[in-house]
Amino acid sequence: SAVISQKPSRDICQRGTSLTIQCQVDSQVTMMFWYRQQPGQSLTLIATANQGSEATYESGFVIDKFPISRPNLTFSTLTVSNMSPEDSSIYLCSVLADDSYNEQFFGPGTRLTVL
Amino acid sequence: DAKTTQPPSMDCAEGRAANLPCNHSTISGNEYVYWYRQIHSQGPQYIIHGLKNNETNEMASLIITEDRKSSTLILPHATLRDTAVYYCIVRVESGGSNYKLTFGKGTLLTVNP
C-alpha cells in the first residue's frame, strides 16, 4: 500500500498568481499521476510523472500551465500557473505501488479556489 | 480506449445488497474492469478488479458477464458509510509501461437508513 499526503490541503488564491502543490508518498514509487476534479465533475488526468523521465501531459494540459517536478521516488510537485477562476478545482496526487500495478492510491486532494 | 456506461444514481437500503451495473461493450480482450469509489471530500479508493472471472474480496464482489460486455459490483451488506460515487473503469495502457485510469461520471450510491 501507499499513504499519500498533500500540501496544502486547501488554498484561496488571486488570479494571475501561481500555486505549487506538494505530494509526499510514504514509500518509493515509480509511477505518479496528477488529476484534476472540477466542482461536481469526475476526475481528469493531467499528467503522468514517472521518476527519471519528463512528465507526460494529457490532451488539453500543457507544461507551461502545469509544470511538474519529480525529484525522487517519494515526492512530486504540481504548479498551477497564472491562475484563473476556471482553475478552481481539487487537485489529486495518485501513485501505483511498484509491487502491484493493480491498485492505484490517491491522496486526499488539494482544494483550490481562485478569485 | 473502452468506455463505460453507468447509471448516474442509485439508492439502497442499509443492510441490503447494493448491485451497481456497468456496461463496457467495447472492452478489449486484455483489458481489465476496475471499480473505485470516492466518498465525499476524499480521494478515490480501489475496490476490486477482474478480467473475466468473478472476483470477491473483503469489500465487494465483481460479476463479469461471459461476453465481458458488462459487469456488476455487489456490496453484500451496504452501510451508510458506503454512500459514495462508484466508478467503473476499463484499464488502458499507453506508451509501454505507462498505465492510467480514465474516470467516467460514475454512479452516486446513496445508502438510506
mmCIF file with all atom_site columns, N, CA, C and O in Angstrom, chain B residues 35-66:
data_model
loop_
_atom_site.group_PDB
_atom_site.id
_atom_site.type_symbol
_atom_site.label_atom_id
_atom_site.label_alt_id
_atom_site.label_comp_id
_atom_site.label_asym_id
_atom_site.label_entity_id
_atom_site.label_seq_id
_atom_site.pdbx_PDB_ins_code
_atom_site.Cartn_x
_atom_site.Cartn_y
_atom_site.Cartn_z
_atom_site.occupancy
_atom_site.B_iso_or_equiv
_atom_site.pdbx_formal_charge
_atom_site.auth_seq_id
_atom_site.auth_comp_id
_atom_site.auth_asym_id
_atom_site.auth_atom_id
_atom_site.pdbx_PDB_model_num
ATOM 1   N N  . TRP B 1 35 ? -13.013 -1.216  -10.336 1.00 0.00 ? 35 TRP B N  1
ATOM 2   C CA . TRP B 1 35 ? -14.000 -0.413  -9.622  1.00 0.00 ? 35 TRP B CA 1
ATOM 3   C C  . TRP B 1 35 ? -13.295 0.383   -8.534  1.00 0.00 ? 35 TRP B C  1
ATOM 4   O O  . TRP B 1 35 ? -12.504 -0.156  -7.756  1.00 0.00 ? 35 TRP B O  1
ATOM 5   N N  . TYR B 1 36 ? -13.601 1.666   -8.502  1.00 0.00 ? 36 TYR B N  1
ATOM 6   C CA . TYR B 1 36 ? -13.133 2.573   -7.464  1.00 0.00 ? 36 TYR B CA 1
ATOM 7   C C  . TYR B 1 36 ? -14.351 3.292   -6.900  1.00 0.00 ? 36 TYR B C  1
ATOM 8   O O  . TYR B 1 36 ? -15.394 3.379   -7.541  1.00 0.00 ? 36 TYR B O  1
ATOM 9   N N  . ARG B 1 37 ? -14.199 3.823   -5.712  1.00 0.00 ? 37 ARG B N  1
ATOM 10  C CA . ARG B 1 37 ? -15.253 4.666   -5.172  1.00 0.00 ? 37 ARG B CA 1
ATOM 11  C C  . ARG B 1 37 ? -14.636 5.911   -4.552  1.00 0.00 ? 37 ARG B C  1
ATOM 12  O O  . ARG B 1 37 ? -13.474 5.913   -4.130  1.00 0.00 ? 37 ARG B O  1
ATOM 13  N N  . GLN B 1 38 ? -15.432 6.963   -4.500  1.00 0.00 ? 38 GLN B N  1
ATOM 14  C CA . GLN B 1 38 ? -14.989 8.214   -3.929  1.00 0.00 ? 38 GLN B CA 1
ATOM 15  C C  . GLN B 1 38 ? -16.041 8.697   -2.943  1.00 0.00 ? 38 GLN B C  1
ATOM 16  O O  . GLN B 1 38 ? -17.137 9.105   -3.338  1.00 0.00 ? 38 GLN B O  1
ATOM 17  N N  . ILE B 1 39 ? -15.668 8.596   -1.690  1.00 0.00 ? 39 ILE B N  1
ATOM 18  C CA . ILE B 1 39 ? -16.513 9.142   -0.639  1.00 0.00 ? 39 ILE B CA 1
ATOM 19  C C  . ILE B 1 39 ? -16.311 10.658  -0.616  1.00 0.00 ? 39 ILE B C  1
ATOM 20  O O  . ILE B 1 39 ? -15.210 11.148  -0.884  1.00 0.00 ? 39 ILE B O  1
ATOM 21  N N  . HIS B 1 40 ? -17.363 11.356  -0.287  1.00 0.00 ? 40 HIS B N  1
ATOM 22  C CA . HIS B 1 40 ? -17.337 12.821  -0.354  1.00 0.00 ? 40 HIS B CA 1
ATOM 23  C C  . HIS B 1 40 ? -16.100 13.405  0.334   1.00 0.00 ? 40 HIS B C  1
ATOM 24  O O  . HIS B 1 40 ? -15.766 13.023  1.456   1.00 0.00 ? 40 HIS B O  1
ATOM 25  N N  . SER B 1 41 ? -15.423 14.305  -0.398  1.00 0.00 ? 41 SER B N  1
ATOM 26  C CA . SER B 1 41 ? -14.259 15.043  0.114   1.00 0.00 ? 41 SER B CA 1
ATOM 27  C C  . SER B 1 41 ? -13.032 14.161  0.349   1.00 0.00 ? 41 SER B C  1
ATOM 28  O O  . SER B 1 41 ? -12.126 14.564  1.088   1.00 0.00 ? 41 SER B O  1
ATOM 29  N N  . GLN B 1 42 ? -13.025 12.997  -0.259  1.00 0.00 ? 42 GLN B N  1
ATOM 30  C CA . GLN B 1 42 ? -11.846 12.130  -0.152  1.00 0.00 ? 42 GLN B CA 1
ATOM 31  C C  . GLN B 1 42 ? -11.340 11.769  -1.552  1.00 0.00 ? 42 GLN B C  1
ATOM 32  O O  . GLN B 1 42 ? -12.051 11.934  -2.548  1.00 0.00 ? 42 GLN B O  1
ATOM 33  N N  . GLY B 1 43 ? -10.124 11.251  -1.614  1.00 0.00 ? 43 GLY B N  1
ATOM 34  C CA . GLY B 1 43 ? -9.625  10.715  -2.871  1.00 0.00 ? 43 GLY B CA 1
ATOM 35  C C  . GLY B 1 43 ? -10.262 9.366   -3.165  1.00 0.00 ? 43 GLY B C  1
ATOM 36  O O  . GLY B 1 43 ? -10.748 8.685   -2.265  1.00 0.00 ? 43 GLY B O  1
ATOM 37  N N  . PRO B 1 44 ? -10.289 8.962   -4.426  1.00 0.00 ? 44 PRO B N  1
ATOM 38  C CA . PRO B 1 44 ? -10.856 7.659   -4.770  1.00 0.00 ? 44 PRO B CA 1
ATOM 39  C C  . PRO B 1 44 ? -10.129 6.510   -4.074  1.00 0.00 ? 44 PRO B C  1
ATOM 40  O O  . PRO B 1 44 ? -8.948  6.612   -3.738  1.00 0.00 ? 44 PRO B O  1
ATOM 41  N N  . GLN B 1 45 ? -10.867 5.422   -3.895  1.00 0.00 ? 45 GLN B N  1
ATOM 42  C CA . GLN B 1 45 ? -10.357 4.240   -3.215  1.00 0.00 ? 45 GLN B CA 1
ATOM 43  C C  . GLN B 1 45 ? -10.601 3.028   -4.102  1.00 0.00 ? 45 GLN B C  1
ATOM 44  O O  . GLN B 1 45 ? -11.713 2.830   -4.610  1.00 0.00 ? 45 GLN B O  1
ATOM 45  N N  . TYR B 1 46 ? -9.578  2.220   -4.282  1.00 0.00 ? 46 TYR B N  1
ATOM 46  C CA . TYR B 1 46 ? -9.711  0.991   -5.063  1.00 0.00 ? 46 TYR B CA 1
ATOM 47  C C  . TYR B 1 46 ? -10.648 0.019   -4.347  1.00 0.00 ? 46 TYR B C  1
ATOM 48  O O  . TYR B 1 46 ? -10.603 -0.119  -3.117  1.00 0.00 ? 46 TYR B O  1
ATOM 49  N N  . ILE B 1 47 ? -11.498 -0.662  -5.123  1.00 0.00 ? 47 ILE B N  1
ATOM 50  C CA . ILE B 1 47 ? -12.379 -1.673  -4.538  1.00 0.00 ? 47 ILE B CA 1
ATOM 51  C C  . ILE B 1 47 ? -11.982 -3.060  -5.008  1.00 0.00 ? 47 ILE B C  1
ATOM 52  O O  . ILE B 1 47 ? -11.677 -3.946  -4.203  1.00 0.00 ? 47 ILE B O  1
ATOM 53  N N  . ILE B 1 48 ? -11.984 -3.271  -6.316  1.00 0.00 ? 48 ILE B N  1
ATOM 54  C CA . ILE B 1 48 ? -11.802 -4.611  -6.850  1.00 0.00 ? 48 ILE B CA 1
ATOM 55  C C  . ILE B 1 48 ? -11.537 -4.506  -8.345  1.00 0.00 ? 48 ILE B C  1
ATOM 56  O O  . ILE B 1 48 ? -11.828 -3.464  -8.965  1.00 0.00 ? 48 ILE B O  1
ATOM 57  N N  . HIS B 1 49 ? -10.983 -5.558  -8.937  1.00 0.00 ? 49 HIS B N  1
ATOM 58  C CA . HIS B 1 49 ? -10.826 -5.590  -10.387 1.00 0.00 ? 49 HIS B CA 1
ATOM 59  C C  . HIS B 1 49 ? -10.906 -7.038  -10.862 1.00 0.00 ? 49 HIS B C  1
ATOM 60  O O  . HIS B 1 49 ? -10.718 -7.977  -10.068 1.00 0.00 ? 49 HIS B O  1
ATOM 61  N N  . GLY B 1 50 ? -11.159 -7.198  -12.162 1.00 0.00 ? 50 GLY B N  1
ATOM 62  C CA . GLY B 1 50 ? -11.227 -8.541  -12.726 1.00 0.00 ? 50 GLY B CA 1
ATOM 63  C C  . GLY B 1 50 ? -11.065 -8.508  -14.231 1.00 0.00 ? 50 GLY B C  1
ATOM 64  O O  . GLY B 1 50 ? -11.254 -7.473  -14.872 1.00 0.00 ? 50 GLY B O  1
ATOM 65  N N  . LEU B 1 51 ? -10.759 -9.679  -14.781 1.00 0.00 ? 51 LEU B N  1
ATOM 66  C CA . LEU B 1 51 ? -10.595 -9.811  -16.230 1.00 0.00 ? 51 LEU B CA 1
ATOM 67  C C  . LEU B 1 51 ? -11.791 -10.519 -16.846 1.00 0.00 ? 51 LEU B C  1
ATOM 68  O O  . LEU B 1 51 ? -12.469 -9.986  -17.719 1.00 0.00 ? 51 LEU B O  1
ATOM 69  N N  . LYS B 1 52 ? -12.041 -11.737 -16.413 1.00 0.00 ? 52 LYS B N  1
ATOM 70  C CA . LYS B 1 52 ? -13.186 -12.484 -16.942 1.00 0.00 ? 52 LYS B CA 1
ATOM 71  C C  . LYS B 1 52 ? -13.892 -13.304 -15.878 1.00 0.00 ? 52 LYS B C  1
ATOM 72  O O  . LYS B 1 52 ? -15.070 -13.555 -15.969 1.00 0.00 ? 52 LYS B O  1
ATOM 73  N N  . ASN B 1 53 ? -13.168 -13.704 -14.859 1.00 0.00 ? 53 ASN B N  1
ATOM 74  C CA . ASN B 1 53 ? -13.780 -14.491 -13.800 1.00 0.00 ? 53 ASN B CA 1
ATOM 75  C C  . ASN B 1 53 ? -14.380 -13.590 -12.731 1.00 0.00 ? 53 ASN B C  1
ATOM 76  O O  . ASN B 1 53 ? -13.979 -12.444 -12.565 1.00 0.00 ? 53 ASN B O  1
ATOM 77  N N  . ASN B 1 54 ? -15.342 -14.121 -12.021 1.00 0.00 ? 54 ASN B N  1
ATOM 78  C CA . ASN B 1 54 ? -15.909 -13.380 -10.905 1.00 0.00 ? 54 ASN B CA 1
ATOM 79  C C  . ASN B 1 54 ? -14.871 -13.267 -9.803  1.00 0.00 ? 54 ASN B C  1
ATOM 80  O O  . ASN B 1 54 ? -14.072 -14.181 -9.581  1.00 0.00 ? 54 ASN B O  1
ATOM 81  N N  . GLU B 1 55 ? -14.875 -12.139 -9.115  1.00 0.00 ? 55 GLU B N  1
ATOM 82  C CA . GLU B 1 55 ? -13.909 -11.886 -8.077  1.00 0.00 ? 55 GLU B CA 1
ATOM 83  C C  . GLU B 1 55 ? -14.619 -11.447 -6.801  1.00 0.00 ? 55 GLU B C  1
ATOM 84  O O  . GLU B 1 55 ? -15.672 -10.803 -6.863  1.00 0.00 ? 55 GLU B O  1
ATOM 85  N N  . THR B 1 56 ? -14.009 -11.781 -5.674  1.00 0.00 ? 56 THR B N  1
ATOM 86  C CA . THR B 1 56 ? -14.556 -11.371 -4.377  1.00 0.00 ? 56 THR B CA 1
ATOM 87  C C  . THR B 1 56 ? -13.409 -10.993 -3.462  1.00 0.00 ? 56 THR B C  1
ATOM 88  O O  . THR B 1 56 ? -12.381 -11.656 -3.452  1.00 0.00 ? 56 THR B O  1
ATOM 89  N N  . ASN B 1 57 ? -13.592 -9.921  -2.712  1.00 0.00 ? 57 ASN B N  1
ATOM 90  C CA . ASN B 1 57 ? -12.648 -9.591  -1.656  1.00 0.00 ? 57 ASN B CA 1
ATOM 91  C C  . ASN B 1 57 ? -13.448 -9.135  -0.442  1.00 0.00 ? 57 ASN B C  1
ATOM 92  O O  . ASN B 1 57 ? -14.682 -9.295  -0.397  1.00 0.00 ? 57 ASN B O  1
ATOM 93  N N  . GLU B 1 58 ? -12.762 -8.560  0.517   1.00 0.00 ? 58 GLU B N  1
ATOM 94  C CA . GLU B 1 58 ? -13.432 -8.205  1.766   1.00 0.00 ? 58 GLU B CA 1
ATOM 95  C C  . GLU B 1 58 ? -14.406 -7.044  1.596   1.00 0.00 ? 58 GLU B C  1
ATOM 96  O O  . GLU B 1 58 ? -15.253 -6.824  2.451   1.00 0.00 ? 58 GLU B O  1
ATOM 97  N N  . MET B 1 59 ? -14.295 -6.326  0.524   1.00 0.00 ? 59 MET B N  1
ATOM 98  C CA . MET B 1 59 ? -15.165 -5.186  0.307   1.00 0.00 ? 59 MET B CA 1
ATOM 99  C C  . MET B 1 59 ? -16.373 -5.512  -0.561  1.00 0.00 ? 59 MET B C  1
ATOM 100 O O  . MET B 1 59 ? -17.481 -5.009  -0.321  1.00 0.00 ? 59 MET B O  1
ATOM 101 N N  . ALA B 1 60 ? -16.150 -6.302  -1.613  1.00 0.00 ? 60 ALA B N  1
ATOM 102 C CA . ALA B 1 60 ? -17.208 -6.453  -2.612  1.00 0.00 ? 60 ALA B CA 1
ATOM 103 C C  . ALA B 1 60 ? -16.981 -7.682  -3.470  1.00 0.00 ? 60 ALA B C  1
ATOM 104 O O  . ALA B 1 60 ? -15.950 -8.351  -3.364  1.00 0.00 ? 60 ALA B O  1
ATOM 105 N N  . SER B 1 61 ? -17.972 -7.941  -4.329  1.00 0.00 ? 61 SER B N  1
ATOM 106 C CA . SER B 1 61 ? -17.861 -8.972  -5.357  1.00 0.00 ? 61 SER B CA 1
ATOM 107 C C  . SER B 1 61 ? -18.033 -8.323  -6.720  1.00 0.00 ? 61 SER B C  1
ATOM 108 O O  . SER B 1 61 ? -18.785 -7.339  -6.852  1.00 0.00 ? 61 SER B O  1
ATOM 109 N N  . LEU B 1 62 ? -17.345 -8.876  -7.686  1.00 0.00 ? 62 LEU B N  1
ATOM 110 C CA . LEU B 1 62 ? -17.435 -8.382  -9.055  1.00 0.00 ? 62 LEU B CA 1
ATOM 111 C C  . LEU B 1 62 ? -17.891 -9.523  -9.943  1.00 0.00 ? 62 LEU B C  1
ATOM 112 O O  . LEU B 1 62 ? -17.237 -10.569 -9.985  1.00 0.00 ? 62 LEU B O  1
ATOM 113 N N  . ILE B 1 63 ? -19.003 -9.304  -10.626 1.00 0.00 ? 63 ILE B N  1
ATOM 114 C CA . ILE B 1 63 ? -19.541 -10.291 -11.544 1.00 0.00 ? 63 ILE B CA 1
ATOM 115 C C  . ILE B 1 63 ? -19.391 -9.754  -12.961 1.00 0.00 ? 63 ILE B C  1
ATOM 116 O O  . ILE B 1 63 ? -19.908 -8.688  -13.271 1.00 0.00 ? 63 ILE B O  1
ATOM 117 N N  . ILE B 1 64 ? -18.667 -10.477 -13.797 1.00 0.00 ? 64 ILE B N  1
ATOM 118 C CA . ILE B 1 64 ? -18.451 -10.076 -15.193 1.00 0.00 ? 64 ILE B CA 1
ATOM 119 C C  . ILE B 1 64 ? -19.173 -11.062 -16.086 1.00 0.00 ? 64 ILE B C  1
ATOM 120 O O  . ILE B 1 64 ? -19.011 -12.280 -15.928 1.00 0.00 ? 64 ILE B O  1
ATOM 121 N N  . THR B 1 65 ? -19.954 -10.559 -17.023 1.00 0.00 ? 65 THR B N  1
ATOM 122 C CA . THR B 1 65 ? -20.687 -11.456 -17.910 1.00 0.00 ? 65 THR B CA 1
ATOM 123 C C  . THR B 1 65 ? -19.724 -12.230 -18.806 1.00 0.00 ? 65 THR B C  1
ATOM 124 O O  . THR B 1 65 ? -18.576 -11.811 -19.021 1.00 0.00 ? 65 THR B O  1
ATOM 125 N N  . GLU B 1 66 ? -20.215 -13.325 -19.328 1.00 0.00 ? 66 GLU B N  1
ATOM 126 C CA . GLU B 1 66 ? -19.347 -14.190 -20.115 1.00 0.00 ? 66 GLU B CA 1
ATOM 127 C C  . GLU B 1 66 ? -18.788 -13.481 -21.346 1.00 0.00 ? 66 GLU B C  1
ATOM 128 O O  . GLU B 1 66 ? -17.646 -13.708 -21.739 1.00 0.00 ? 66 GLU B O  1
#
